[in-house]
Amino acid sequence: GDSVTQMEGPVTLSEEAFLTINCTYTATGYPSLFWYVQYPGEGLQLLLKATKADDKGSNKGFEATYRKETTSFHLEKGSVQVSDSAVYFCALNQYNDYKLSFGAGTTVTVRA
Amino acid sequence: GAVVSQHPSRVICKSGTSVKIECRSLDFQATTMFWYRQFPKQSLMLMATSNEGSKATYEQGVEKDKFLINHASLTLSTLTVTSAHPEDSSFYICSARRQRDQETQYFGPGTRLLVL
């Protein structure tokens, strides 16, 4: 079945540091890929998505590129802020049923 | 747009009682809603998929008689945890999908259930 593997946390960074969260997937066909963010005490919010190979999703300074050759969708941000402290989930779904398969989540803490 | 609400945000109940959690899409019609369960520091586990006007489809290992799901309208789905026990304590999250963008799920803020 489909699965998503993302780097284990927690990740602790200083403000303005570069953030990378690795995500790789196993799936048949051509899934769509997502990054969701969960701020403390809140539900998940869609951060960005990519629906086909080589697509780049971007939002709020975050970027991720759909790499089919390496089955990866790594999340990056060039300069993090304290407000980026959250849990980040990589996910995928298939065109035929749209069920989301989530990675385990990576907790990111940004210190001032 | 695409706001999903849940009510209540947290609930404490005694063992053996039933608890109903509501999930509403506030500014769009949700043809499909999903219910997830999230354990502390873990990922979301899909419990069931509900389509308006039809029976929910439960994931393997989820007891349909224990977790009753009703999707009576295009903006409301309810999850009822029947005869709750302490092991049912968890964070329950719903999401909704609208017809014109079937790939994207919009998540509610979650409901924290504590069964004593």
Short mmCIF file of C-alpha atoms in Angstrom, two decimals:
data_model
loop_
_atom_site.label_atom_id
_atom_site.label_comp_id
_atom_site.label_asym_id
_atom_site.label_seq_id
_atom_site.Cartn_x
_atom_site.Cartn_y
_atom_site.Cartn_z
CA GLY A 1 0.00 0.00 0.00
CA ASP A 2 0.86 3.65 -0.15
CA SER A 3 3.08 5.06 2.54
CA VAL A 4 4.92 8.22 3.49
CA THR A 5 8.16 8.44 5.43
CA GLN A 6 9.39 11.71 6.84
CA MET A 7 12.36 12.59 8.95
CA GLU A 8 11.96 12.14 12.64
CA GLY A 9 11.98 15.12 14.88
CA PRO A 10 12.05 17.05 16.89
CA VAL A 11 13.93 19.70 14.97
CA THR A 12 15.10 22.79 16.82
CA LEU A 13 16.36 25.81 14.93
CA SER A 14 17.27 29.40 15.53
CA GLU A 15 15.34 32.18 13.84
CA GLU A 16 16.46 32.87 10.27
CA ALA A 17 17.98 29.40 9.91
CA PHE A 18 17.34 27.19 6.89
CA LEU A 19 14.81 24.42 7.36
CA THR A 20 14.60 21.15 5.47
CA ILE A 21 12.22 18.32 6.29
CA ASN A 22 12.75 15.22 4.21
CA CYS A 23 9.79 13.26 2.89
CA THR A 24 9.82 10.19 0.69
CA TYR A 25 6.90 8.13 -0.46
CA THR A 26 5.97 4.72 -1.79
CA ALA A 27 2.97 4.60 -4.08
CA THR A 28 1.70 3.13 -7.28
CA GLY A 29 0.84 5.41 -10.13
CA TYR A 30 1.00 9.16 -9.82
CA PRO A 31 -0.13 10.39 -6.42
CA SER A 32 -0.61 14.00 -5.43
CA LEU A 33 1.67 15.18 -2.64
CA PHE A 34 0.91 17.55 0.22
CA TRP A 35 2.44 19.25 3.20
CA TYR A 36 0.12 20.03 6.08
CA VAL A 37 1.02 22.10 9.15
CA GLN A 38 -0.47 21.80 12.62
CA TYR A 39 0.12 24.75 14.92
CA PRO A 40 -0.13 24.16 18.67
CA GLY A 41 -3.70 23.51 19.72
CA GLU A 42 -5.07 23.76 16.20
CA GLY A 43 -6.14 21.45 13.40
CA LEU A 44 -4.19 20.72 10.25
CA GLN A 45 -3.88 23.34 7.57
CA LEU A 46 -2.86 22.72 4.01
CA LEU A 47 0.53 24.36 3.49
CA LEU A 48 1.23 23.42 -0.12
CA LYS A 49 0.70 20.72 -2.66
CA ALA A 50 1.94 19.35 -5.98
CA THR A 51 -0.04 17.17 -8.30
CA LYS A 52 2.50 15.95 -10.83
CA ALA A 53 6.20 15.31 -11.28
CA ASP A 54 8.45 18.38 -11.23
CA ASP A 55 5.66 20.59 -9.89
CA LYS A 56 6.77 22.96 -7.13
CA GLY A 57 4.34 23.87 -4.39
CA SER A 58 4.97 27.04 -2.44
CA ASN A 59 3.31 29.04 0.30
CA LYS A 60 4.41 31.34 3.14
CA GLY A 61 8.04 31.03 2.10
CA PHE A 62 7.92 27.22 2.11
CA GLU A 63 8.66 25.21 -1.01
CA ALA A 64 8.60 21.56 -2.02
CA THR A 65 9.25 19.96 -5.39
CA TYR A 66 7.65 16.70 -6.54
CA ARG A 67 10.59 14.49 -7.53
CA LYS A 68 9.35 11.29 -9.10
CA GLU A 69 12.85 9.95 -9.80
CA THR A 70 13.69 10.00 -6.10
CA THR A 71 10.07 9.64 -4.87
CA SER A 72 10.59 12.65 -2.65
CA PHE A 73 8.82 15.85 -1.66
CA HIS A 74 11.18 17.61 0.73
CA LEU A 75 9.96 20.76 2.46
CA GLU A 76 12.28 23.77 2.62
CA LYS A 77 12.23 27.30 3.96
CA GLY A 78 15.14 29.65 3.67
CA SER A 79 14.63 31.70 6.84
CA VAL A 80 12.36 30.42 9.57
CA GLN A 81 10.53 32.48 12.16
CA VAL A 82 9.35 31.64 15.65
CA SER A 83 5.82 31.52 14.24
CA ASP A 84 6.83 28.55 12.07
CA SER A 85 7.03 26.37 15.16
CA ALA A 86 4.55 23.58 14.47
CA VAL A 87 4.19 19.94 13.46
CA TYR A 88 4.60 19.34 9.73
CA PHE A 89 2.98 16.38 7.99
CA CYS A 90 3.82 15.07 4.56
CA ALA A 91 0.93 13.27 2.85
CA LEU A 92 -0.17 11.77 -0.42
CA ASN A 93 -3.38 10.71 -2.06
CA GLN A 94 -4.29 8.76 -5.12
CA TYR A 95 -6.45 10.04 -7.92
CA ASN A 96 -8.90 7.21 -7.61
CA ASP A 97 -9.96 7.53 -3.99
CA TYR A 98 -8.38 10.70 -2.57
CA LYS A 99 -7.70 9.12 0.81
CA LEU A 100 -4.77 10.82 2.46
CA SER A 101 -1.85 8.79 3.76
CA PHE A 102 0.16 10.76 6.29
CA GLY A 103 3.71 10.60 7.46
CA ALA A 104 4.38 10.52 11.18
CA GLY A 105 4.87 14.25 11.43
CA THR A 106 7.94 16.32 12.29
CA THR A 107 7.88 18.73 15.20
CA VAL A 108 9.76 21.94 14.47
CA THR A 109 10.66 24.45 17.18
CA VAL A 110 12.16 27.78 16.21
CA ARG A 111 13.89 29.75 18.95
CA ALA A 112 14.31 33.50 18.93
CA GLY B 1 -12.94 30.20 2.33
CA ALA B 2 -13.05 26.44 3.06
CA VAL B 3 -13.50 26.63 6.81
CA VAL B 4 -14.38 23.54 8.81
CA SER B 5 -15.49 23.71 12.41
CA GLN B 6 -15.84 21.06 15.07
CA HIS B 7 -17.89 21.06 18.22
CA PRO B 8 -17.09 20.61 21.00
CA SER B 9 -13.41 21.44 21.05
CA ARG B 10 -12.92 19.28 24.11
CA VAL B 11 -15.11 16.98 26.13
CA ILE B 12 -14.69 14.97 29.29
CA CYS B 13 -17.11 12.14 29.92
CA LYS B 14 -17.58 9.16 32.18
CA SER B 15 -16.88 5.65 31.01
CA GLY B 16 -19.95 4.05 29.46
CA THR B 17 -21.52 7.24 28.17
CA SER B 18 -21.83 8.28 24.54
CA VAL B 19 -20.34 11.41 23.05
CA LYS B 20 -21.32 13.16 19.83
CA ILE B 21 -18.87 15.30 17.87
CA GLU B 22 -20.07 17.59 15.11
CA CYS B 23 -18.14 18.58 12.01
CA ARG B 24 -19.43 21.43 9.86
CA SER B 25 -18.26 22.97 6.63
CA LEU B 26 -19.06 26.64 7.13
CA ASP B 27 -18.71 28.18 3.68
CA PHE B 28 -18.88 25.29 1.24
CA GLN B 29 -20.77 22.12 0.56
CA ALA B 30 -18.85 19.01 1.51
CA THR B 31 -19.70 16.00 -0.57
CA THR B 32 -17.31 13.90 1.48
CA MET B 33 -16.12 14.14 5.05
CA PHE B 34 -13.41 12.14 6.73
CA TRP B 35 -12.88 11.27 10.39
CA TYR B 36 -9.40 10.78 11.80
CA ARG B 37 -7.99 9.87 15.15
CA GLN B 38 -4.66 11.22 16.35
CA PHE B 39 -2.76 9.79 19.28
CA PRO B 40 -0.24 11.96 21.13
CA LYS B 41 2.84 12.68 19.04
CA GLN B 42 1.61 10.39 16.27
CA SER B 43 0.17 10.84 12.86
CA LEU B 44 -3.45 10.88 11.85
CA MET B 45 -5.20 7.57 11.39
CA LEU B 46 -8.17 7.56 9.03
CA MET B 47 -11.19 6.04 10.71
CA ALA B 48 -13.90 6.40 8.12
CA THR B 49 -15.10 8.20 5.04
CA SER B 50 -18.63 9.52 4.87
CA ASN B 51 -20.56 10.70 1.85
CA GLU B 52 -23.70 12.77 2.21
CA GLY B 53 -26.78 10.63 2.29
CA SER B 54 -25.05 7.27 2.37
CA LYS B 55 -23.46 4.94 4.88
CA ALA B 56 -19.92 5.62 6.00
CA THR B 57 -17.05 3.45 4.83
CA TYR B 58 -14.90 2.36 7.75
CA GLU B 59 -11.22 1.54 7.64
CA GLN B 60 -10.03 -1.89 8.64
CA GLY B 61 -10.00 -2.36 12.39
CA VAL B 62 -12.43 0.45 13.17
CA GLU B 63 -15.61 -0.71 14.88
CA LYS B 64 -18.57 0.76 13.05
CA ASP B 65 -20.94 0.02 15.93
CA LYS B 66 -18.73 1.91 18.32
CA PHE B 67 -18.00 4.91 16.11
CA LEU B 68 -21.30 5.89 14.53
CA ILE B 69 -21.04 8.34 11.68
CA ASN B 70 -23.91 10.27 10.18
CA HIS B 71 -23.60 12.62 7.22
CA ALA B 72 -27.09 14.00 7.03
CA SER B 73 -26.43 17.11 4.98
CA LEU B 74 -23.79 18.65 2.74
CA THR B 75 -22.49 20.73 5.63
CA LEU B 76 -22.72 18.46 8.65
CA SER B 77 -21.29 15.13 9.71
CA THR B 78 -21.40 13.69 13.22
CA LEU B 79 -19.28 11.11 14.96
CA THR B 80 -20.78 9.42 18.00
CA VAL B 81 -18.49 7.45 20.25
CA THR B 82 -20.82 4.95 21.90
CA SER B 83 -20.20 3.51 25.34
CA ALA B 84 -16.91 5.32 25.57
CA HIS B 85 -14.01 3.82 27.50
CA PRO B 86 -10.69 5.34 28.60
CA GLU B 87 -8.92 3.79 25.61
CA ASP B 88 -11.15 5.91 23.35
CA SER B 89 -9.53 9.04 24.74
CA SER B 90 -7.88 10.74 21.82
CA PHE B 91 -7.91 13.72 19.49
CA TYR B 92 -10.59 13.34 16.82
CA ILE B 93 -10.25 15.37 13.66
CA CYS B 94 -12.63 15.72 10.76
CA SER B 95 -11.93 16.98 7.28
CA ALA B 96 -14.14 17.90 4.38
CA ARG B 97 -13.75 17.81 0.67
CA ARG B 98 -15.70 19.89 -1.81
CA GLN B 99 -16.80 18.65 -5.16
CA ARG B 100 -14.85 21.13 -7.28
CA ASP B 101 -11.53 20.26 -5.66
CA GLN B 102 -11.69 16.63 -4.72
CA GLU B 103 -7.98 16.36 -4.03
CA THR B 104 -7.84 18.78 -1.16
CA GLN B 105 -9.14 18.12 2.34
CA TYR B 106 -9.88 20.97 4.73
CA PHE B 107 -9.45 20.05 8.35
CA GLY B 108 -11.37 21.00 11.44
CA PRO B 109 -9.55 22.11 14.58
CA GLY B 110 -10.11 18.77 16.29
CA THR B 111 -11.94 17.56 19.39
CA ARG B 112 -10.07 16.38 22.44
CA LEU B 113 -11.97 13.53 24.12
CA LEU B 114 -11.07 12.38 27.60
CA VAL B 115 -12.94 9.41 29.01
CA LEU B 116 -12.62 8.94 32.77
#
